[in-house]
XYZ file of C-alpha atoms in Angstrom:
780
model
C -6.427 20.362 62.895
C -9.204 17.451 63.742
C -10.730 20.397 65.446
C -10.858 23.033 63.222
C -12.179 20.181 60.107
C -14.696 19.455 63.305
C -16.059 23.182 63.512
C -15.347 23.923 59.402
C -18.133 20.535 59.296
C -20.129 21.892 61.768
C -20.032 25.691 61.445
C -20.226 25.990 56.443
C -21.357 28.950 57.143
C -17.338 29.806 58.991
C -15.557 28.600 55.955
C -14.742 31.393 53.637
C -13.537 32.976 57.308
C -10.825 30.526 57.966
C -9.807 30.312 54.453
C -9.285 33.864 54.548
C -7.728 34.027 57.546
C -5.677 31.036 56.629
C -4.170 32.508 53.305
C -3.502 36.191 54.931
C -0.970 34.134 57.198
C 0.210 31.800 54.130
C 0.502 34.885 52.354
C 3.049 37.025 55.453
C 4.877 33.203 56.627
C 6.052 33.670 52.570
C 6.776 36.888 52.411
C 8.884 36.180 55.912
C 10.201 32.988 53.868
C 9.087 30.897 57.315
C 8.574 28.256 55.015
C 7.756 25.133 57.740
C 4.407 27.994 58.632
C 4.151 27.959 54.591
C 3.531 24.152 54.677
C 1.457 23.960 58.402
C -1.447 26.367 56.437
C -1.035 24.454 52.951
C -1.269 21.422 54.653
C -4.036 22.861 56.537
C -6.293 24.129 53.617
C -5.057 21.105 51.836
C -7.311 19.342 54.650
C -9.792 21.701 54.065
C -11.049 20.801 51.226
C -10.941 17.319 51.619
C -13.441 17.213 54.418
C -16.663 19.921 52.896
C -18.028 19.212 50.351
C -20.905 21.238 51.054
C -21.793 24.089 48.695
C -20.312 26.893 50.501
C -16.993 25.443 49.760
C -16.736 28.519 46.489
C -15.580 31.116 48.606
C -13.410 29.272 50.538
C -11.317 28.068 47.117
C -10.578 31.805 46.100
C -8.943 31.522 49.431
C -7.216 28.636 48.818
C -6.077 29.428 45.098
C -4.933 32.470 45.983
C -2.750 30.957 48.339
C -1.821 28.151 45.855
C -0.471 30.862 42.751
C 1.286 33.385 45.974
C 3.021 29.632 45.896
C 3.451 29.249 42.032
C 4.424 32.855 41.795
C 7.441 32.121 44.505
C 11.085 31.317 43.239
C 11.658 28.560 44.767
C 10.780 25.225 43.041
C 9.625 23.767 46.756
C 7.129 25.946 47.186
C 5.803 25.669 43.070
C 5.120 22.115 44.007
C 3.847 21.568 46.633
C 1.144 24.523 44.913
C 1.820 22.081 42.363
C 0.466 19.166 44.222
C -2.569 20.868 46.075
C -3.764 22.514 42.937
C -3.823 18.256 42.143
C -5.572 17.064 44.707
C -8.203 19.755 44.093
C -8.737 19.561 40.647
C -9.975 15.167 41.863
C -12.690 17.080 44.049
C -15.393 17.325 41.636
C -17.345 20.275 43.140
C -21.594 20.494 43.360
C -22.318 23.689 41.878
C -20.747 25.164 39.421
C -18.646 28.493 39.685
C -19.287 31.806 37.872
C -16.465 33.334 39.274
C -13.318 31.549 38.503
C -10.051 31.932 36.159
C -8.022 30.244 35.628
C -6.065 31.355 32.757
C -2.349 32.633 34.787
C -2.260 28.985 36.244
C -2.524 27.989 32.603
C -0.077 30.156 31.650
C 2.584 29.617 34.486
C 1.874 25.357 33.925
C 3.143 26.123 30.369
C 5.274 28.279 32.317
C 6.980 25.778 34.553
C 6.916 22.757 31.812
C 10.444 24.674 30.233
C 11.774 25.032 33.300
C 15.735 25.342 32.943
C 16.291 25.239 36.391
C 20.113 24.898 37.240
C 20.382 21.388 38.845
C 18.448 18.456 37.422
C 16.680 16.694 39.282
C 15.237 19.780 40.158
C 14.617 20.413 36.987
C 12.561 17.327 36.295
C 10.981 17.873 39.468
C 9.432 21.416 38.408
C 8.558 19.863 34.659
C 6.403 17.028 35.994
C 4.929 19.861 38.461
C 3.988 21.707 35.482
C 2.465 18.573 33.477
C -0.101 17.496 36.161
C -0.625 20.936 36.929
C -2.245 21.286 33.031
C -3.587 18.029 33.628
C -5.642 19.011 36.997
C -6.448 22.190 34.544
C -8.070 20.330 31.644
C -10.172 17.653 34.366
C -10.862 20.770 36.394
C -12.627 23.302 33.540
C -13.038 20.420 30.533
C -16.401 19.210 32.147
C -17.554 23.075 33.360
C -19.727 24.402 31.074
C -19.677 28.333 32.853
C -15.783 27.543 33.131
C -13.925 29.632 30.215
C -13.580 26.699 27.561
C -10.279 25.420 27.298
C -10.220 24.857 24.331
C -9.859 28.070 23.210
C -7.216 28.161 20.768
C -5.902 30.527 22.842
C -4.821 27.983 26.011
C -4.145 24.502 23.509
C -1.324 27.293 22.082
C 0.230 27.152 25.434
C -1.365 23.538 26.690
C -0.580 21.649 23.395
C 3.232 22.754 22.862
C 4.335 22.774 26.094
C 2.627 18.279 26.261
C 4.976 17.757 23.202
C 8.114 19.707 24.157
C 7.801 17.256 27.193
C 7.434 13.972 24.603
C 9.949 14.749 22.235
C 12.720 15.462 25.403
C 11.554 12.511 26.994
C 12.704 10.500 23.324
C 16.116 10.546 24.327
C 16.526 9.682 27.830
C 14.103 7.059 27.318
C 16.310 4.146 25.671
C 18.906 5.516 28.642
C 16.593 4.649 31.833
C 16.540 2.088 33.729
C 15.260 -1.405 33.180
C 11.105 -0.826 35.261
C 12.255 -4.040 37.614
C 15.667 -2.191 38.444
C 14.121 1.409 39.279
C 12.499 2.481 42.470
C 9.089 3.132 42.715
C 10.113 6.942 42.574
C 11.758 7.259 39.032
C 8.777 4.812 37.736
C 7.728 8.000 35.430
C 9.562 9.604 33.539
C 7.559 13.530 32.240
C 7.574 11.656 29.214
C 5.593 9.467 30.522
C 3.483 11.993 31.892
C 3.117 14.038 30.076
C 2.010 10.761 26.917
C -0.951 10.161 30.078
C -2.148 12.990 30.573
C -1.559 13.593 26.247
C -3.897 11.106 25.839
C -6.883 12.275 28.054
C -6.709 15.904 26.579
C -6.513 14.613 23.426
C -9.717 11.782 24.783
C -11.865 14.746 26.573
C -12.010 16.259 23.081
C -15.570 16.530 21.549
C -16.612 16.747 17.421
C -16.018 20.971 17.409
C -12.807 21.072 19.222
C -10.669 18.444 17.674
C -9.916 20.826 15.371
C -7.933 23.433 17.847
C -6.264 20.653 19.409
C -4.089 19.841 16.619
C -3.557 22.642 14.757
C -0.453 23.584 17.752
C 0.285 19.974 16.746
C 0.872 20.587 13.137
C 2.799 23.983 13.349
C 5.026 23.233 16.770
C 7.068 20.219 13.908
C 6.658 23.579 11.344
C 9.147 25.889 14.039
C 11.138 23.118 15.049
C 11.559 21.185 12.060
C 10.611 18.018 12.780
C 8.449 15.757 9.743
C 11.714 15.328 8.561
C 12.853 13.479 11.208
C 9.284 11.406 11.003
C 9.962 9.194 14.188
C 8.887 11.524 16.371
C 5.775 13.222 14.347
C 4.291 9.782 13.297
C 4.246 8.882 17.205
C 2.470 13.046 17.810
C 0.240 11.500 15.293
C -0.435 8.226 16.412
C -1.105 9.047 20.117
C -3.752 11.384 17.932
C -5.228 8.289 16.968
C -5.479 6.057 19.217
C -7.130 8.767 21.269
C -10.194 10.678 20.289
C -13.015 8.625 19.805
C -13.301 6.506 16.118
C -14.925 8.617 15.062
C -13.586 11.987 14.825
C -9.927 10.582 12.789
C -11.212 11.719 9.742
C -10.934 15.476 11.236
C -7.389 14.708 11.788
C -7.096 13.505 8.418
C -8.626 16.666 6.764
C -5.938 19.099 8.566
C -3.226 16.856 7.476
C -4.412 16.945 4.143
C -5.114 20.813 4.999
C -1.756 21.394 5.629
C 0.195 18.975 3.390
C -1.023 21.986 0.883
C 0.126 24.996 2.972
C 3.820 22.752 2.676
C 3.626 22.672 -0.955
C 6.718 24.473 -1.706
C 8.008 22.970 1.246
C 11.320 21.160 0.397
C 10.548 17.372 -0.687
C 11.213 15.679 2.538
C 9.105 18.310 4.560
C 6.338 17.076 1.817
C 7.519 13.099 2.494
C 7.307 12.918 6.726
C 3.457 14.724 6.431
C 2.909 12.133 3.787
C 4.589 9.383 6.013
C 2.531 10.875 8.826
C -0.824 10.584 6.709
C 0.092 6.904 6.374
C -0.025 5.654 9.657
C -2.946 7.800 9.761
C -4.880 6.303 7.123
C -3.448 2.810 8.699
C -5.081 3.676 12.261
C -8.504 5.496 10.665
C -9.454 2.531 9.247
C -11.306 1.609 12.860
C -13.236 4.417 12.182
C -14.060 5.617 8.851
C -11.222 7.876 6.429
C -15.414 9.696 6.498
C -17.184 11.535 3.710
C -14.795 13.721 1.566
C -12.654 10.306 -0.076
C -12.576 11.543 -3.049
C -10.657 14.894 -1.660
C -8.418 12.108 0.070
C -7.027 11.520 -2.871
C -7.132 14.200 -4.948
C -5.105 16.080 -2.526
C -2.538 13.293 -2.963
C -2.937 12.869 -6.899
C -2.716 16.748 -6.961
C 1.057 16.576 -5.035
C 1.977 13.709 -6.724
C 1.472 16.014 -9.733
C 2.817 18.708 -8.435
C 6.465 17.263 -7.738
C 6.949 15.527 -10.242
C 7.120 18.922 -11.995
C 8.763 19.765 -9.741
C 11.195 17.424 -10.860
C 11.099 18.686 -14.294
C 11.179 22.769 -13.892
C 14.150 22.162 -11.528
C 11.680 24.794 -9.105
C 9.380 24.741 -6.150
C 8.757 28.974 -8.266
C 8.996 28.583 -12.203
C 9.141 32.409 -12.395
C 11.957 32.728 -9.948
C 14.236 29.895 -10.826
C 17.246 29.634 -8.054
C 14.418 29.444 -5.179
C 15.751 26.825 -3.514
C 17.893 23.548 -5.703
C 15.194 20.708 -5.700
C 17.128 16.890 -5.287
C 15.078 14.828 -7.415
C 16.034 11.148 -5.126
C 14.190 13.333 -2.388
C 11.396 13.628 -5.054
C 11.404 10.355 -5.940
C 10.655 9.416 -2.398
C 8.268 12.205 -1.516
C 6.794 9.908 -4.397
C 7.606 6.768 -3.150
C 5.330 7.516 -0.167
C 2.759 9.890 -2.220
C 1.923 6.081 -3.999
C 2.265 3.756 0.023
C 0.571 6.151 1.320
C -2.270 5.600 -1.478
C -2.340 2.336 -1.223
C -2.979 2.440 1.973
C -5.897 4.435 2.448
C -7.375 2.251 -0.138
C -7.355 -0.523 1.915
C -9.475 1.087 4.824
C -12.263 1.599 2.125
C -15.634 -1.106 1.836
C -14.943 -2.505 -2.491
C -17.581 -0.385 -3.120
C -16.293 2.710 -3.150
C -13.017 1.519 -3.993
C -13.988 0.665 -7.376
C -14.911 4.509 -7.317
C -11.402 5.634 -6.778
C -10.142 3.187 -9.023
C -12.801 5.331 -11.686
C -11.072 8.198 -10.238
C -7.964 7.808 -10.468
C -8.684 6.322 -13.919
C -9.498 10.126 -15.234
C -6.518 11.806 -13.813
C -4.518 10.198 -16.175
C -3.851 11.018 -19.901
C -4.784 9.408 -22.282
C -2.396 8.664 -25.508
C -4.194 10.055 -28.100
C -5.397 13.224 -26.360
C -2.762 14.433 -24.516
C -3.672 17.818 -25.736
C -6.731 18.177 -23.506
C -4.257 17.484 -20.002
C -0.820 18.399 -21.314
C 0.986 19.311 -17.989
C 3.574 22.281 -18.175
C 6.134 19.848 -18.494
C 5.576 18.107 -22.025
C 5.258 14.925 -22.906
C 7.709 13.640 -20.539
C 5.826 15.265 -17.433
C 3.003 13.368 -19.049
C 4.497 9.844 -19.284
C 5.907 10.145 -15.735
C 2.663 10.890 -15.055
C 1.206 8.463 -16.380
C 3.585 6.244 -14.635
C 3.009 7.730 -11.513
C -0.745 7.588 -12.244
C -0.630 3.366 -12.493
C 2.033 2.526 -9.899
C -0.525 4.111 -7.919
C -3.857 2.396 -9.305
C -1.752 -0.715 -8.783
C -1.287 0.459 -4.769
C -5.273 0.529 -4.685
C -5.645 -2.142 -6.984
C -3.419 -4.738 -4.362
C -5.826 -7.114 -2.965
C -9.060 -5.751 -4.202
C -11.859 -8.402 -3.988
C -15.440 -8.721 -5.784
C -17.741 -10.597 -5.982
C -19.445 -8.988 -9.833
C -15.798 -8.381 -12.026
C -18.572 -6.169 -14.025
C -19.562 -3.188 -11.510
C -16.218 -3.290 -10.578
C -14.538 -3.196 -13.567
C -17.109 -0.956 -15.696
C -16.034 -0.193 -19.220
C -15.110 3.739 -18.061
C -12.017 2.401 -16.465
C -11.306 -1.109 -18.461
C -11.051 0.580 -22.597
C -8.000 3.125 -21.125
C -6.374 1.053 -19.508
C -6.342 -0.734 -22.363
C -5.717 1.625 -24.464
C -2.252 1.865 -21.760
C -0.805 -2.127 -22.814
C -1.007 -0.720 -26.482
C 1.698 2.359 -25.997
C 5.616 1.706 -26.648
C 6.398 2.949 -22.997
C 7.601 -1.272 -21.706
C 6.766 0.512 -18.066
C 3.899 1.578 -18.272
C 2.632 -1.299 -19.969
C 4.165 -3.518 -17.010
C 2.338 -1.410 -14.663
C -0.548 -2.365 -16.955
C -0.734 -6.198 -16.832
C 0.083 -5.855 -13.478
C -2.702 -4.827 -12.494
C -5.357 -6.251 -14.389
C -3.096 -9.499 -12.717
C -3.872 -8.097 -8.885
C -8.323 -7.030 -10.257
C -8.310 -10.324 -11.432
C -6.821 -13.252 -8.378
C -9.054 -13.063 -5.873
C -7.737 -15.786 -4.498
C -4.770 -15.625 -3.480
C -2.483 -17.599 -6.377
C -0.488 -14.859 -8.040
C 2.690 -16.379 -5.926
C 2.326 -19.505 -6.779
C 3.356 -18.021 -10.140
C 6.845 -16.292 -8.814
C 8.060 -17.850 -12.520
C 7.547 -18.897 -16.005
C 8.201 -23.118 -16.333
C 7.156 -26.136 -17.045
C 5.588 -27.658 -14.344
C 5.007 -31.117 -14.279
C 2.302 -31.389 -11.814
C 0.192 -28.672 -11.301
C -1.442 -30.746 -7.841
C 2.029 -29.433 -5.758
C 1.119 -26.073 -6.034
C -2.317 -26.061 -4.315
C -4.415 -23.911 -6.193
C -7.149 -22.721 -5.248
C -9.909 -22.982 -8.693
C -13.639 -22.065 -8.230
C -16.911 -22.406 -10.390
C -16.850 -19.296 -12.807
C -19.972 -17.481 -11.531
C -23.503 -16.370 -13.610
C -21.395 -12.318 -12.825
C -18.214 -14.001 -13.938
C -19.627 -15.436 -18.022
C -21.212 -12.545 -18.439
C -18.093 -9.860 -18.328
C -16.123 -12.705 -19.557
C -18.460 -12.925 -22.703
C -18.164 -8.645 -22.987
C -14.261 -7.933 -22.808
C -13.121 -12.062 -22.859
C -11.677 -10.695 -26.803
C -10.196 -7.297 -25.340
C -8.344 -9.160 -22.916
C -7.455 -11.310 -25.601
C -6.178 -9.269 -27.953
C -4.540 -7.322 -25.487
C -2.472 -10.286 -24.690
C -1.308 -11.414 -28.256
C -0.416 -7.299 -29.477
C 1.745 -7.501 -25.587
C 3.275 -10.102 -27.109
C 4.455 -8.284 -30.856
C 6.205 -5.643 -28.464
C 9.311 -5.561 -29.795
C 10.715 -4.255 -26.059
C 9.592 -6.822 -24.545
C 11.215 -8.223 -21.575
C 10.867 -11.167 -18.951
C 8.916 -9.480 -16.071
C 6.612 -8.997 -18.929
C 6.296 -12.232 -20.124
C 6.165 -13.435 -16.872
C 3.337 -11.278 -15.779
C 1.795 -12.277 -19.645
C 1.748 -16.338 -18.503
C -0.651 -14.657 -14.366
C -2.648 -12.807 -16.167
C -3.033 -16.344 -18.480
C -3.162 -18.314 -15.810
C -5.294 -16.456 -13.747
C -8.017 -16.017 -16.329
C -7.618 -19.955 -16.221
C -8.745 -20.286 -13.012
C -11.127 -17.282 -11.856
C -13.232 -16.635 -15.268
C -12.602 -19.970 -17.585
C -16.600 -21.538 -18.640
C -15.716 -24.033 -21.229
C -15.627 -21.738 -24.504
C -13.544 -19.262 -22.355
C -10.725 -22.160 -22.438
C -11.608 -22.621 -25.990
C -10.568 -18.837 -26.570
C -7.623 -19.446 -24.844
C -6.318 -22.605 -26.095
C -6.904 -20.857 -30.005
C -4.920 -17.682 -28.390
C -1.758 -19.327 -27.843
C -2.053 -21.913 -30.649
C -1.732 -18.294 -32.641
C 0.903 -16.821 -29.891
C 3.181 -19.746 -31.429
C 2.380 -19.045 -35.418
C 3.595 -15.257 -34.171
C 6.929 -16.514 -32.508
C 6.918 -19.127 -35.888
C 5.183 -15.354 -38.293
C 8.334 -14.673 -40.886
C 6.069 -11.123 -41.141
C 6.614 -10.165 -38.173
C 10.531 -8.689 -37.364
C 10.669 -10.025 -34.045
C 14.140 -9.660 -31.788
C 15.564 -13.415 -32.362
C 15.052 -13.281 -28.228
C 10.879 -12.728 -28.382
C 10.712 -15.302 -30.679
C 12.110 -17.595 -28.432
C 10.354 -16.521 -25.358
C 6.947 -16.545 -26.876
C 7.732 -20.701 -27.657
C 8.157 -21.207 -24.390
C 5.016 -18.286 -23.340
C 2.652 -20.533 -25.421
C 4.089 -23.503 -23.942
C 4.276 -23.083 -20.579
C 1.183 -21.507 -20.724
C -0.751 -24.691 -22.679
C 1.187 -27.138 -19.817
C -0.867 -24.810 -17.287
C -4.219 -25.626 -18.895
C -3.574 -29.707 -20.422
C -2.909 -30.081 -16.466
C -6.098 -27.802 -15.270
C -8.644 -30.173 -18.463
C -7.148 -33.139 -16.717
C -8.171 -35.080 -20.459
C -6.019 -37.330 -20.691
C -5.196 -36.650 -24.348
C -4.614 -32.975 -24.325
C -2.208 -33.523 -21.884
C -0.245 -37.149 -23.620
C 0.004 -34.349 -26.354
C 1.359 -30.996 -23.996
C 4.113 -33.534 -22.435
C 5.791 -34.918 -26.042
C 6.307 -31.306 -27.898
C 7.527 -30.731 -23.984
C 10.080 -34.166 -23.930
C 10.562 -33.319 -27.393
C 11.974 -29.685 -27.496
C 13.702 -30.589 -24.495
C 15.555 -32.767 -27.189
C 15.896 -31.443 -30.528
C 15.019 -27.108 -29.140
C 15.908 -26.416 -25.398
C 15.686 -23.018 -26.411
C 12.096 -23.476 -27.122
C 10.919 -23.652 -23.389
C 10.743 -21.123 -20.418
C 13.761 -22.763 -18.653
C 16.084 -22.495 -21.339
C 14.889 -19.207 -22.132
C 14.164 -17.508 -19.508
C 17.049 -17.269 -17.164
C 19.817 -14.535 -16.318
C 21.678 -15.561 -19.962
C 19.353 -17.009 -21.823
C 20.444 -19.137 -24.337
C 18.994 -19.188 -27.600
C 20.343 -19.443 -30.553
C 21.268 -16.864 -33.164
C 18.736 -17.597 -35.605
C 15.648 -19.702 -35.473
C 15.951 -22.892 -38.179
C 12.507 -24.521 -39.701
C 11.972 -26.942 -36.973
C 10.422 -30.855 -37.121
C 6.492 -30.246 -37.030
C 7.292 -32.547 -33.792
C 9.063 -29.671 -31.451
C 5.216 -27.172 -32.559
C 1.852 -28.445 -30.536
C -0.708 -28.317 -33.779
C -4.188 -27.896 -34.107
C -5.549 -30.409 -35.926
C -4.576 -33.333 -33.735
C -5.670 -30.993 -30.025
C -8.661 -30.045 -31.790
C -8.991 -33.949 -32.415
C -8.473 -34.877 -28.538
C -10.138 -31.375 -27.199
C -13.597 -32.439 -29.183
C -13.716 -35.702 -27.924
C -13.856 -34.966 -24.618
C -17.305 -32.612 -25.516
C -15.305 -29.606 -26.186
C -16.763 -27.629 -29.671
C -14.593 -28.528 -33.099
C -15.682 -26.304 -34.700
C -14.585 -24.065 -32.905
C -11.060 -25.118 -32.233
C -10.794 -25.514 -35.354
C -11.009 -22.010 -36.412
C -7.859 -20.390 -35.716
C -7.432 -17.279 -33.333
C -7.547 -13.576 -35.453
C -7.355 -10.884 -33.247
C -10.535 -7.815 -33.136
C -8.891 -4.615 -33.858
C -10.797 -1.797 -31.817
C -10.304 1.870 -32.475
C -8.154 1.573 -29.751
C -5.723 1.686 -32.141
C -6.108 5.324 -32.942
C -4.103 6.054 -30.197
C -1.384 3.171 -30.664
C 1.186 5.569 -32.514
C 2.619 2.741 -33.993
C -0.447 1.123 -35.486
C -1.093 2.599 -39.601
C -4.481 3.264 -39.710
C -4.705 2.110 -42.770
C -3.329 -1.221 -41.616
C -6.170 -1.486 -39.524
C -9.182 -1.117 -41.528
C -7.945 -3.789 -43.747
C -7.266 -5.818 -40.434
C -10.763 -4.921 -40.326
C -11.832 -5.614 -43.239
C -9.890 -9.175 -43.558
C -12.213 -10.272 -39.953
C -15.340 -9.204 -41.251
C -14.921 -10.683 -44.592
C -13.565 -14.137 -41.993
C -16.717 -14.174 -39.562
C -19.140 -14.261 -42.572
C -21.739 -16.491 -43.203
C -20.032 -18.091 -47.342
C -23.964 -18.143 -48.493
C -24.594 -14.522 -48.746
C -23.637 -12.118 -51.424
C -21.483 -9.407 -50.048
C -20.774 -6.731 -52.375
C -16.748 -6.632 -52.522
C -15.742 -4.286 -50.452
C -14.295 -0.604 -51.334
C -10.809 -1.326 -51.427
C -9.134 1.521 -48.922
C -5.628 1.860 -48.379
C -3.266 3.964 -46.243
C -2.955 6.643 -49.807
C -6.787 7.360 -50.145
C -7.614 7.725 -45.786
C -4.251 10.124 -45.331
C -5.703 12.127 -49.086
C -8.993 12.017 -46.907
C -7.707 13.213 -43.952
C -5.314 16.456 -45.698
C -8.533 17.552 -47.839
C -10.800 17.523 -44.861
C -8.228 19.940 -42.650
C -8.059 21.553 -45.927
C -11.578 22.725 -47.170
C -12.432 22.936 -42.612
C -9.552 26.010 -43.631
C -11.462 27.789 -45.671
C -15.147 28.008 -44.141
C -13.573 28.839 -41.257
C -11.895 31.053 -42.923
C -14.652 32.408 -44.956
C -16.979 32.379 -41.621
C -15.226 35.174 -40.795
C -14.669 37.376 -43.069
C -18.708 37.042 -43.474
C -18.897 37.810 -39.964
C -16.046 40.742 -39.684
C -18.721 42.285 -43.094
C -21.098 42.282 -41.169
C -19.439 44.739 -38.334
C -17.209 46.427 -39.956
C -19.052 46.939 -43.148
C -21.818 50.705 -43.441
C -25.441 49.913 -43.485
C -26.006 50.982 -46.827
C -23.795 48.541 -48.380
C -24.980 45.374 -46.345
C -29.031 46.825 -47.958
C -26.992 47.132 -51.418
C -25.171 43.481 -50.832
C -28.597 42.059 -49.396
C -30.165 43.645 -51.982
C -28.809 42.020 -54.593
C -28.528 38.518 -53.358
C -31.632 38.332 -53.176
C -32.590 40.129 -57.410
C -29.926 36.647 -57.553
C -32.342 34.864 -56.403
C -35.848 35.644 -58.293
C -33.604 35.596 -61.313
C -32.767 32.156 -61.060
C -35.921 31.262 -59.775
C -37.507 32.989 -62.328
C -34.855 30.731 -64.866
C -36.314 27.427 -62.967
C -39.799 28.019 -63.890
C -39.294 28.950 -67.602
C -36.869 25.727 -68.272
C -39.508 23.087 -65.571
C -43.346 25.096 -66.456
C -43.879 23.441 -70.095
C -47.360 26.082 -71.475
C -50.663 24.701 -71.362
C -51.644 24.593 -75.342
C -53.980 28.130 -74.739
C -55.592 29.775 -77.210
C -53.996 33.005 -77.408
C -51.509 31.007 -79.806
C -47.877 31.385 -80.320
C -45.356 34.678 -79.918
C -43.175 35.330 -83.342
C -39.817 36.397 -81.575
C -38.481 38.986 -83.299
C -35.462 36.717 -85.245
C -38.740 35.545 -86.639
C -38.527 32.185 -83.978
C -41.729 30.827 -82.967
C -40.881 31.457 -78.932
C -43.624 29.478 -76.278
C -44.547 30.911 -73.223
C -46.228 29.696 -69.841
C -49.476 32.362 -70.053
C -51.049 33.322 -66.556
C -54.181 31.768 -66.237
C -56.168 35.175 -65.709
C -54.403 36.585 -69.002
C -55.433 33.942 -71.160
C -58.144 34.020 -73.791
C -60.894 30.927 -74.077
C -64.200 30.364 -75.748
C -68.133 31.963 -74.372
C -68.918 28.169 -74.025
C -66.602 27.608 -71.367
C -67.110 30.588 -68.643
C -69.732 29.938 -66.739
């Protein structure tokens, strides 16, 4: 062998002759089953190949590959493995010159076939499969950097390579847990086909350039489809974790786009398949955070929201195809699981985005929610129930997006176009939707993670134990509160008036009030919040509101807990003392007015609320006095809080328009200075408004009908009739004008004198200038 190598190195032009001779010998030995000689010839070829890296190696390689092919075509597993090992050694050689005429198509097909080997003996089967995987790895290495080679990324090659790797990755899943620990296993047994496959798969993906990612991922999606592997989730998730971690991070958004496209393609598949794809998206999004979600951020959310809406429709109609009922029976719980998965995925995507993009996404989702009062514009095929479900689902998605949302400038993050529709939902009758709105507002305002410190409503004697993070209110926050504070107070007030509010609602309202006090409060806001708390107490005392006893006690308890908190935040000793005294008095006289008795599993509340003595109420006069001494605006404190009513009340079905308007008038009159003389407001009642609306509707109908008739007449009537009609109108107009002129123009003192009418009456007539008879002296 040494002599042969020396000869080949000293006379490189003889290499191709040596290769041809060895290859001829080897073919003969394979045919005659002389396997010993086969091994010797193969080893000689290997050693010559390793030794000679000169430029004339190309022709020698042809002979070598012909031999490897011969071995791979043989039936004997040992020969196949021998051929593969030689090929792998060759694959690791870096050639100096590219080759124009080599083709690896046979090797891709043969190695893929070996990966699926079903040989009876399990040990030999494993060896053949591992040889196939190594062979594929060799082909990839050899071709991926060679521009002149047939492109390994072409679908015809990828459709063989990728499924072969996934097949081995999958079969290795079950056996992995049973294999001995690495310490007990000998060196030889350490590597299982699954581990080798994973290494090979990672290497393949790591070499994929921007344009090739799609070709590499498509066969993965097809394999998972063909073998129903989405439903188990674990394998699909594992595959895509390998993909996401292996490819270059700047390409990760391509994989996500392909997954979204695949989700669209499977829109009529079973809920479990879609849920599987969504779960994979969830994992992929978490990994893609380090790179980028890509240029089409809103497209991602658009697709997910579309599937959420589809799922709601499927759940309500009970079929995937309304035209052909009974095609597939839908399981509601599976659709619910899918909806939860989509919502989680939306949250996961949002977490990867910077703040400014998250604000855009929040606006985008809000634009998809059917707004009450405008339902006709966006009704789904499934009617009001479908709209309600979509509202709930989209608000849940919004809640996920706002989790952990932290912005320095609330004004830009929460524009009117987002806040107004969101607050209009808190007027709806549906308690679930109202609770979701409160949760969204809380997570938007909570920028210092104070939310978890208020698990329940309670009277905390010393809030320093909570270790609250209170930040100085910034200029932007002050502007935000100037613009939106009244809206927020109003919604807190109206939420307390709702009869179907439950314990979670009051707990969220308490947290909301507490967070406003800590995150967005300047002196003016603190005063307003105290006025609001006192207004809530008055609301619960008022007999006009038909609130159930539980709600009244709950509002009292909420007001007490909040005043206890704000008094300690303002650190005015006299204020704290008054609040403390009232709470102590309540503990003795009326414990049902405190959260500890109301917000428990079985609330201890009386049948009816009696008028209690003054000592158990927080007094506006007393609070104004103590806070005025500390420099707070006493005039503002002494004014009771009245909620402002706005256009949103139209959207709430329960509040009548008349009530809103009369309250609006009342608010205006309260806010006006006494000195100004005001014109008495016109008495507007519900009846007048109703008549106005009904009349205007009737008038519109008539007008529309009249226009239709005119258009129809001009389209269908004969020309003569139209001409006569227009002529008649012209003469009618002229006669009217003549009448008007007769009335308005008095006759001038005319030399022509008066004209006597037939019946002896003198009739004045306007004489045109040219008919007047002037005296000679007047004519020039």
